[in-house]
Amino acid sequence: QALRISSLDWDANNNYGWFLCQHKRYAEGIQHFMTAVKNPLYKTPDKSYVNAGMCARESGDEAAATQYFLRALTTQPSQPQALFQLADMAFRRGESAAAKQYLDRLSRTGSALNAEALWLALRVERRLGDREAEASFGLQLRRNFPNSRETQALLNRQYE
């Protein structure tokens, strides 16, 4: 309904794009995110780029996802979700040093690391062989998120 009233409305395009992605209509969803970012009055295009990246990643297109996350960082260099997603993708490709760089940037944004980010940071440090940093992230994870699935994986030594 909102898009019928104003087809260029960035919020409506962003929200509808997310709806489409959740219903596995990835290409259509990404089209709506890109319509949103084309509006010069849109104040937070980084959010639509991140959503497009999440949608592309969910569809299995990691190359496109990477490009959308990098675009998000171009518009907002401290975009936490883009930094996390890029770190996670780098880690999954076996590029631990790159993952660490993205996580370091994420920690400098001032955003508190959630359980998922702490778990990723712990596993990155484990792969890199920094046992002290690994232990530090493990302590933070157990202290701040004792009931999380990430803490349970740590306690069960299920790192992969």
Coordinates of N, CA and C in Angstrom, one line a residue:
Q1 N 0.8 -1.2 0.0 CA 0.0 0.0 0.0 C 0.9 1.3 0.0
A2 N 1.9 1.3 0.9 CA 2.8 2.4 0.9 C 3.5 2.7 -0.4
L3 N 3.9 1.6 -1.0 CA 4.6 1.7 -2.3 C 3.7 2.2 -3.4
R4 N 2.4 1.9 -3.3 CA 1.5 2.4 -4.3 C 1.3 3.9 -4.2
I5 N 1.4 4.4 -2.9 CA 1.3 5.8 -2.7 C 2.5 6.5 -3.1
S6 N 3.7 6.0 -2.8 CA 5.0 6.6 -3.2 C 6.0 5.5 -3.5
S7 N 6.2 5.2 -4.7 CA 7.1 4.1 -5.1 C 8.5 4.4 -4.8
L8 N 8.9 5.6 -4.5 CA 10.3 6.0 -4.1 C 10.5 6.1 -2.6
D9 N 9.5 5.8 -1.8 CA 9.7 5.9 -0.4 C 10.7 4.9 0.1
W10 N 11.8 5.4 0.6 CA 12.9 4.5 1.0 C 12.6 3.6 2.1
D11 N 11.8 4.0 3.1 CA 11.5 3.1 4.2 C 10.6 2.0 3.7
A12 N 9.6 2.3 2.9 CA 8.7 1.3 2.3 C 9.5 0.3 1.5
N13 N 10.4 0.8 0.6 CA 11.2 -0.1 -0.2 C 12.1 -0.9 0.6
N14 N 12.7 -0.4 1.6 CA 13.6 -1.2 2.5 C 12.8 -2.2 3.2
N15 N 11.7 -1.9 3.8 CA 10.9 -2.8 4.6 C 10.3 -3.9 3.7
Y16 N 9.8 -3.5 2.5 CA 9.2 -4.5 1.6 C 10.4 -5.4 1.1
G17 N 11.5 -4.9 0.8 CA 12.6 -5.7 0.4 C 13.0 -6.7 1.4
W18 N 12.9 -6.4 2.7 CA 13.2 -7.3 3.8 C 12.1 -8.4 3.8
F19 N 10.9 -8.0 3.7 CA 9.8 -9.0 3.6 C 10.0 -10.0 2.5
L20 N 10.4 -9.5 1.3 CA 10.6 -10.4 0.2 C 11.7 -11.3 0.4
C21 N 12.8 -10.8 1.0 CA 14.0 -11.7 1.3 C 13.6 -12.8 2.3
Q22 N 12.8 -12.4 3.3 CA 12.4 -13.4 4.3 C 11.5 -14.5 3.6
H23 N 10.9 -14.2 2.5 CA 10.1 -15.1 1.8 C 10.8 -15.7 0.6
K24 N 12.1 -15.7 0.6 CA 13.0 -16.2 -0.4 C 12.8 -15.7 -1.8
R25 N 12.4 -14.5 -1.9 CA 12.2 -13.8 -3.1 C 13.4 -12.8 -3.2
Y26 N 14.6 -13.3 -3.2 CA 15.8 -12.6 -3.1 C 16.1 -11.5 -4.1
A27 N 15.9 -11.8 -5.3 CA 16.2 -10.8 -6.4 C 15.2 -9.6 -6.3
E28 N 14.0 -9.9 -6.0 CA 13.0 -8.8 -5.9 C 13.3 -8.0 -4.7
G29 N 13.7 -8.6 -3.6 CA 14.0 -7.9 -2.4 C 15.2 -7.0 -2.6
I30 N 16.2 -7.5 -3.2 CA 17.4 -6.7 -3.5 C 17.1 -5.5 -4.4
Q31 N 16.2 -5.7 -5.3 CA 15.7 -4.6 -6.2 C 15.1 -3.5 -5.3
H32 N 14.3 -3.8 -4.3 CA 13.7 -2.8 -3.5 C 14.8 -2.1 -2.6
F33 N 15.7 -2.8 -2.1 CA 16.8 -2.2 -1.4 C 17.6 -1.2 -2.3
M34 N 17.8 -1.5 -3.5 CA 18.5 -0.6 -4.4 C 17.7 0.6 -4.8
T35 N 16.4 0.4 -4.9 CA 15.5 1.5 -5.1 C 15.6 2.5 -3.9
A36 N 15.6 2.0 -2.7 CA 15.7 2.8 -1.5 C 17.0 3.6 -1.5
V37 N 18.1 3.0 -1.8 CA 19.4 3.7 -1.8 C 19.6 4.8 -2.9
K38 N 18.8 4.6 -3.9 CA 18.9 5.6 -5.0 C 18.2 7.0 -4.7
N39 N 17.4 7.0 -3.6 CA 16.8 8.2 -3.2 C 17.8 9.1 -2.5
P40 N 18.1 10.3 -3.1 CA 19.1 11.1 -2.5 C 18.7 11.7 -1.1
L41 N 17.5 11.6 -0.7 CA 17.1 12.0 0.6 C 17.2 11.0 1.7
Y42 N 17.5 9.7 1.3 CA 17.6 8.6 2.3 C 18.8 8.8 3.2
K43 N 18.6 8.9 4.5 CA 19.6 9.3 5.4 C 20.5 8.1 5.9
T44 N 19.9 6.9 5.7 CA 20.7 5.7 6.2 C 20.8 4.6 5.1
P45 N 21.4 4.9 3.9 CA 21.4 3.9 2.9 C 22.3 2.7 3.3
D46 N 23.2 2.9 4.3 CA 23.9 1.8 4.7 C 23.1 0.6 5.2
K47 N 21.9 0.9 5.8 CA 21.0 -0.1 6.3 C 20.4 -0.9 5.1
S48 N 20.1 -0.3 4.0 CA 19.6 -1.0 2.8 C 20.7 -1.8 2.2
Y49 N 21.9 -1.3 2.2 CA 23.0 -2.1 1.6 C 23.3 -3.3 2.5
V50 N 23.2 -3.2 3.8 CA 23.4 -4.3 4.7 C 22.3 -5.3 4.4
N51 N 21.1 -4.8 4.3 CA 19.9 -5.8 4.1 C 20.1 -6.5 2.7
A52 N 20.6 -5.8 1.7 CA 20.8 -6.4 0.4 C 21.9 -7.4 0.6
G53 N 22.9 -7.1 1.3 CA 24.0 -8.1 1.6 C 23.5 -9.3 2.3
M54 N 22.7 -9.1 3.3 CA 22.1 -10.3 4.0 C 21.2 -11.1 3.1
C55 N 20.5 -10.5 2.3 CA 19.6 -11.1 1.3 C 20.4 -11.9 0.3
A56 N 21.5 -11.3 -0.3 CA 22.3 -12.0 -1.2 C 23.0 -13.2 -0.5
R57 N 23.5 -13.0 0.7 CA 24.2 -14.0 1.4 C 23.2 -15.2 1.6
E58 N 22.0 -14.9 2.0 CA 21.0 -16.0 2.3 C 20.7 -16.7 1.0
S59 N 20.8 -16.0 -0.2 CA 20.5 -16.7 -1.5 C 21.7 -17.5 -1.9
G60 N 22.9 -17.4 -1.2 CA 24.1 -18.1 -1.6 C 25.0 -17.4 -2.5
D61 N 24.8 -16.1 -2.7 CA 25.6 -15.3 -3.6 C 26.6 -14.4 -2.7
E62 N 27.7 -15.1 -2.2 CA 28.6 -14.4 -1.3 C 29.3 -13.3 -2.0
A63 N 29.6 -13.4 -3.3 CA 30.3 -12.3 -4.0 C 29.4 -11.0 -4.0
A64 N 28.2 -11.1 -4.3 CA 27.3 -10.0 -4.3 C 27.1 -9.5 -2.8
A65 N 27.0 -10.4 -1.9 CA 26.9 -10.0 -0.5 C 28.1 -9.2 -0.1
T66 N 29.3 -9.6 -0.4 CA 30.5 -8.8 -0.1 C 30.4 -7.4 -0.6
Q67 N 30.0 -7.3 -1.9 CA 29.9 -6.0 -2.5 C 28.9 -5.1 -1.8
Y68 N 27.8 -5.6 -1.4 CA 26.8 -4.8 -0.7 C 27.3 -4.4 0.7
F69 N 28.0 -5.3 1.4 CA 28.5 -4.9 2.7 C 29.6 -3.9 2.5
L70 N 30.4 -4.0 1.5 CA 31.5 -3.0 1.3 C 30.9 -1.6 0.9
R71 N 29.8 -1.6 0.2 CA 29.1 -0.4 -0.1 C 28.5 0.2 1.1
A72 N 28.0 -0.6 2.0 CA 27.5 -0.1 3.3 C 28.6 0.6 4.1
L73 N 29.8 0.0 4.0 CA 31.0 0.7 4.7 C 31.4 1.9 4.0
T74 N 31.2 2.0 2.7 CA 31.5 3.2 2.0 C 30.7 4.4 2.4
T75 N 29.4 4.1 2.7 CA 28.5 5.2 3.1 C 28.5 5.4 4.6
Q76 N 28.9 4.3 5.4 CA 29.0 4.4 6.8 C 30.1 3.5 7.3
P77 N 31.4 4.1 7.4 CA 32.5 3.3 7.7 C 32.5 2.4 9.0
S78 N 31.6 2.8 9.9 CA 31.6 2.1 11.1 C 30.3 1.2 11.2
Q79 N 29.7 0.8 10.1 CA 28.5 0.1 10.1 C 28.7 -1.3 10.7
P80 N 28.2 -1.5 11.9 CA 28.5 -2.7 12.7 C 28.1 -4.0 12.0
Q81 N 26.9 -4.1 11.4 CA 26.5 -5.3 10.8 C 27.3 -5.7 9.6
A82 N 27.7 -4.7 8.8 CA 28.5 -4.9 7.6 C 29.9 -5.5 8.1
L83 N 30.4 -4.9 9.1 CA 31.7 -5.3 9.6 C 31.6 -6.8 10.1
F84 N 30.6 -7.1 10.9 CA 30.4 -8.4 11.4 C 30.3 -9.4 10.2
Q85 N 29.4 -9.1 9.3 CA 29.1 -10.0 8.2 C 30.4 -10.3 7.4
L86 N 31.2 -9.2 7.1 CA 32.4 -9.4 6.3 C 33.4 -10.2 7.1
A87 N 33.5 -10.0 8.5 CA 34.4 -10.9 9.3 C 33.9 -12.3 9.3
D88 N 32.6 -12.6 9.4 CA 32.1 -13.9 9.4 C 32.4 -14.6 8.0
M89 N 32.2 -13.9 7.0 CA 32.5 -14.5 5.6 C 34.0 -14.8 5.5
A90 N 34.8 -13.9 5.9 CA 36.2 -14.1 5.8 C 36.7 -15.3 6.6
F91 N 36.1 -15.4 7.8 CA 36.4 -16.6 8.7 C 36.0 -17.9 8.0
R92 N 34.8 -17.9 7.5 CA 34.3 -19.1 6.8 C 35.2 -19.5 5.6
R93 N 35.8 -18.5 5.0 CA 36.7 -18.8 3.8 C 38.1 -19.2 4.3
G94 N 38.3 -19.2 5.6 CA 39.6 -19.5 6.1 C 40.6 -18.3 6.2
E95 N 40.1 -17.1 6.0 CA 40.9 -15.9 6.0 C 40.8 -15.3 7.4
S96 N 41.5 -15.9 8.4 CA 41.4 -15.4 9.7 C 41.9 -14.0 10.0
A97 N 43.0 -13.7 9.3 CA 43.6 -12.4 9.5 C 42.7 -11.3 9.0
A98 N 42.0 -11.5 7.9 CA 41.0 -10.5 7.4 C 39.8 -10.4 8.3
A99 N 39.4 -11.6 8.8 CA 38.3 -11.6 9.8 C 38.6 -10.8 11.0
K100 N 39.9 -11.0 11.5 CA 40.3 -10.2 12.7 C 40.3 -8.7 12.4
Q101 N 40.7 -8.3 11.2 CA 40.7 -6.9 10.9 C 39.3 -6.3 11.0
Y102 N 38.4 -7.0 10.4 CA 37.0 -6.5 10.5 C 36.5 -6.5 11.9
L103 N 36.8 -7.5 12.7 CA 36.4 -7.5 14.1 C 37.0 -6.4 14.9
D104 N 38.3 -6.1 14.6 CA 39.0 -5.0 15.3 C 38.3 -3.7 15.0
R105 N 37.9 -3.5 13.7 CA 37.2 -2.3 13.3 C 35.8 -2.3 14.0
L106 N 35.1 -3.4 14.1 CA 33.9 -3.5 14.8 C 34.0 -3.1 16.3
S107 N 35.0 -3.6 16.9 CA 35.2 -3.2 18.3 C 35.5 -1.8 18.5
R108 N 36.1 -1.1 17.5 CA 36.4 0.3 17.6 C 35.2 1.2 17.4
T109 N 34.1 0.6 16.9 CA 32.9 1.4 16.7 C 32.2 1.9 17.9
G110 N 32.5 1.2 19.0 CA 31.9 1.6 20.3 C 30.6 0.7 20.5
S111 N 30.3 -0.1 19.6 CA 29.1 -1.0 19.8 C 29.6 -2.2 20.6
A112 N 28.8 -2.5 21.6 CA 29.1 -3.6 22.4 C 29.0 -4.9 21.6
L113 N 29.9 -5.8 21.7 CA 29.9 -7.0 21.0 C 28.8 -8.0 21.6
N114 N 28.0 -8.5 20.7 CA 27.0 -9.4 21.2 C 27.6 -10.8 21.2
A115 N 26.8 -11.8 21.6 CA 27.3 -13.2 21.8 C 27.9 -13.7 20.5
E116 N 27.2 -13.5 19.4 CA 27.6 -14.0 18.1 C 29.0 -13.4 17.7
A117 N 29.2 -12.1 17.9 CA 30.5 -11.4 17.6 C 31.6 -11.9 18.5
L118 N 31.3 -12.1 19.8 CA 32.3 -12.6 20.7 C 32.7 -14.0 20.4
W119 N 31.8 -14.8 20.0 CA 32.0 -16.2 19.6 C 32.9 -16.2 18.3
L120 N 32.6 -15.4 17.4 CA 33.4 -15.3 16.2 C 34.8 -14.8 16.5
A121 N 34.9 -13.8 17.3 CA 36.2 -13.3 17.7 C 37.1 -14.4 18.4
L122 N 36.4 -15.1 19.3 CA 37.1 -16.2 20.0 C 37.6 -17.2 19.0
R123 N 36.8 -17.6 18.1 CA 37.2 -18.6 17.1 C 38.3 -18.1 16.2
V124 N 38.3 -16.8 15.8 CA 39.3 -16.2 15.0 C 40.6 -16.3 15.7
E125 N 40.6 -15.9 17.0 CA 41.9 -15.9 17.8 C 42.4 -17.3 18.0
R126 N 41.5 -18.2 18.2 CA 41.8 -19.6 18.3 C 42.6 -20.1 17.1
R127 N 42.0 -19.8 15.9 CA 42.7 -20.2 14.6 C 44.1 -19.5 14.4
L128 N 44.1 -18.3 14.9 CA 45.4 -17.5 14.8 C 46.4 -17.9 15.8
G129 N 46.0 -18.7 16.8 CA 46.9 -19.2 17.9 C 47.1 -18.2 19.0
D130 N 46.3 -17.2 19.2 CA 46.4 -16.3 20.3 C 45.5 -16.7 21.4
R131 N 46.1 -17.6 22.3 CA 45.3 -18.2 23.4 C 44.9 -17.2 24.4
E132 N 45.7 -16.2 24.6 CA 45.3 -15.1 25.6 C 44.1 -14.4 25.1
A133 N 44.0 -14.0 23.9 CA 42.9 -13.3 23.3 C 41.7 -14.2 23.3
E134 N 41.9 -15.5 22.9 CA 40.8 -16.4 22.9 C 40.2 -16.6 24.3
A135 N 41.0 -16.7 25.3 CA 40.5 -16.8 26.7 C 39.8 -15.5 27.1
S136 N 40.2 -14.4 26.7 CA 39.6 -13.1 27.0 C 38.2 -13.1 26.4
F137 N 38.1 -13.4 25.2 CA 36.7 -13.5 24.5 C 35.8 -14.5 25.2
G138 N 36.4 -15.6 25.6 CA 35.6 -16.7 26.2 C 35.1 -16.2 27.6
L139 N 35.9 -15.5 28.3 CA 35.5 -14.9 29.6 C 34.3 -13.9 29.4
Q140 N 34.5 -13.0 28.4 CA 33.4 -12.1 28.1 C 32.2 -12.7 27.7
L141 N 32.3 -13.8 26.9 CA 31.1 -14.5 26.4 C 30.4 -15.2 27.6
R142 N 31.1 -15.9 28.5 CA 30.5 -16.5 29.6 C 29.9 -15.6 30.6
R143 N 30.6 -14.4 30.8 CA 30.1 -13.4 31.8 C 28.9 -12.7 31.3
N144 N 28.9 -12.2 30.0 CA 27.9 -11.4 29.5 C 26.7 -12.1 28.9
F145 N 26.9 -13.4 28.4 CA 25.9 -14.1 27.8 C 25.9 -15.6 28.3
P146 N 25.7 -15.8 29.5 CA 25.8 -17.1 30.1 C 24.9 -18.2 29.5
N147 N 23.7 -17.7 29.1 CA 22.7 -18.7 28.6 C 22.6 -18.8 27.1
S148 N 23.6 -18.2 26.4 CA 23.5 -18.1 24.9 C 24.0 -19.5 24.3
R149 N 23.5 -19.7 23.1 CA 24.0 -20.9 22.4 C 25.5 -20.9 22.2
E150 N 26.0 -19.7 22.0 CA 27.5 -19.5 21.8 C 28.2 -20.0 23.0
T151 N 27.8 -19.6 24.2 CA 28.4 -20.0 25.4 C 28.3 -21.5 25.6
Q152 N 27.1 -22.1 25.3 CA 27.0 -23.5 25.3 C 28.0 -24.2 24.4
A153 N 28.1 -23.7 23.2 CA 29.1 -24.3 22.2 C 30.5 -24.2 22.8
L154 N 30.9 -23.1 23.5 CA 32.2 -22.9 24.1 C 32.4 -24.0 25.2
L155 N 31.4 -24.1 26.0 CA 31.5 -25.1 27.1 C 31.6 -26.5 26.6
N156 N 31.0 -26.8 25.5 CA 31.0 -28.1 24.9 C 32.2 -28.3 23.9
R157 N 33.0 -27.2 23.8 CA 34.2 -27.2 22.9 C 33.8 -27.6 21.5
Q158 N 32.7 -26.9 21.0 CA 32.2 -27.1 19.7 C 32.6 -25.8 18.9
Y159 N 33.8 -25.7 18.5 CA 34.3 -24.5 17.9 C 34.0 -24.4 16.4
E160 N 33.7 -25.4 15.7 CA 33.3 -25.3 14.3 C 31.9 -25.7 14.1

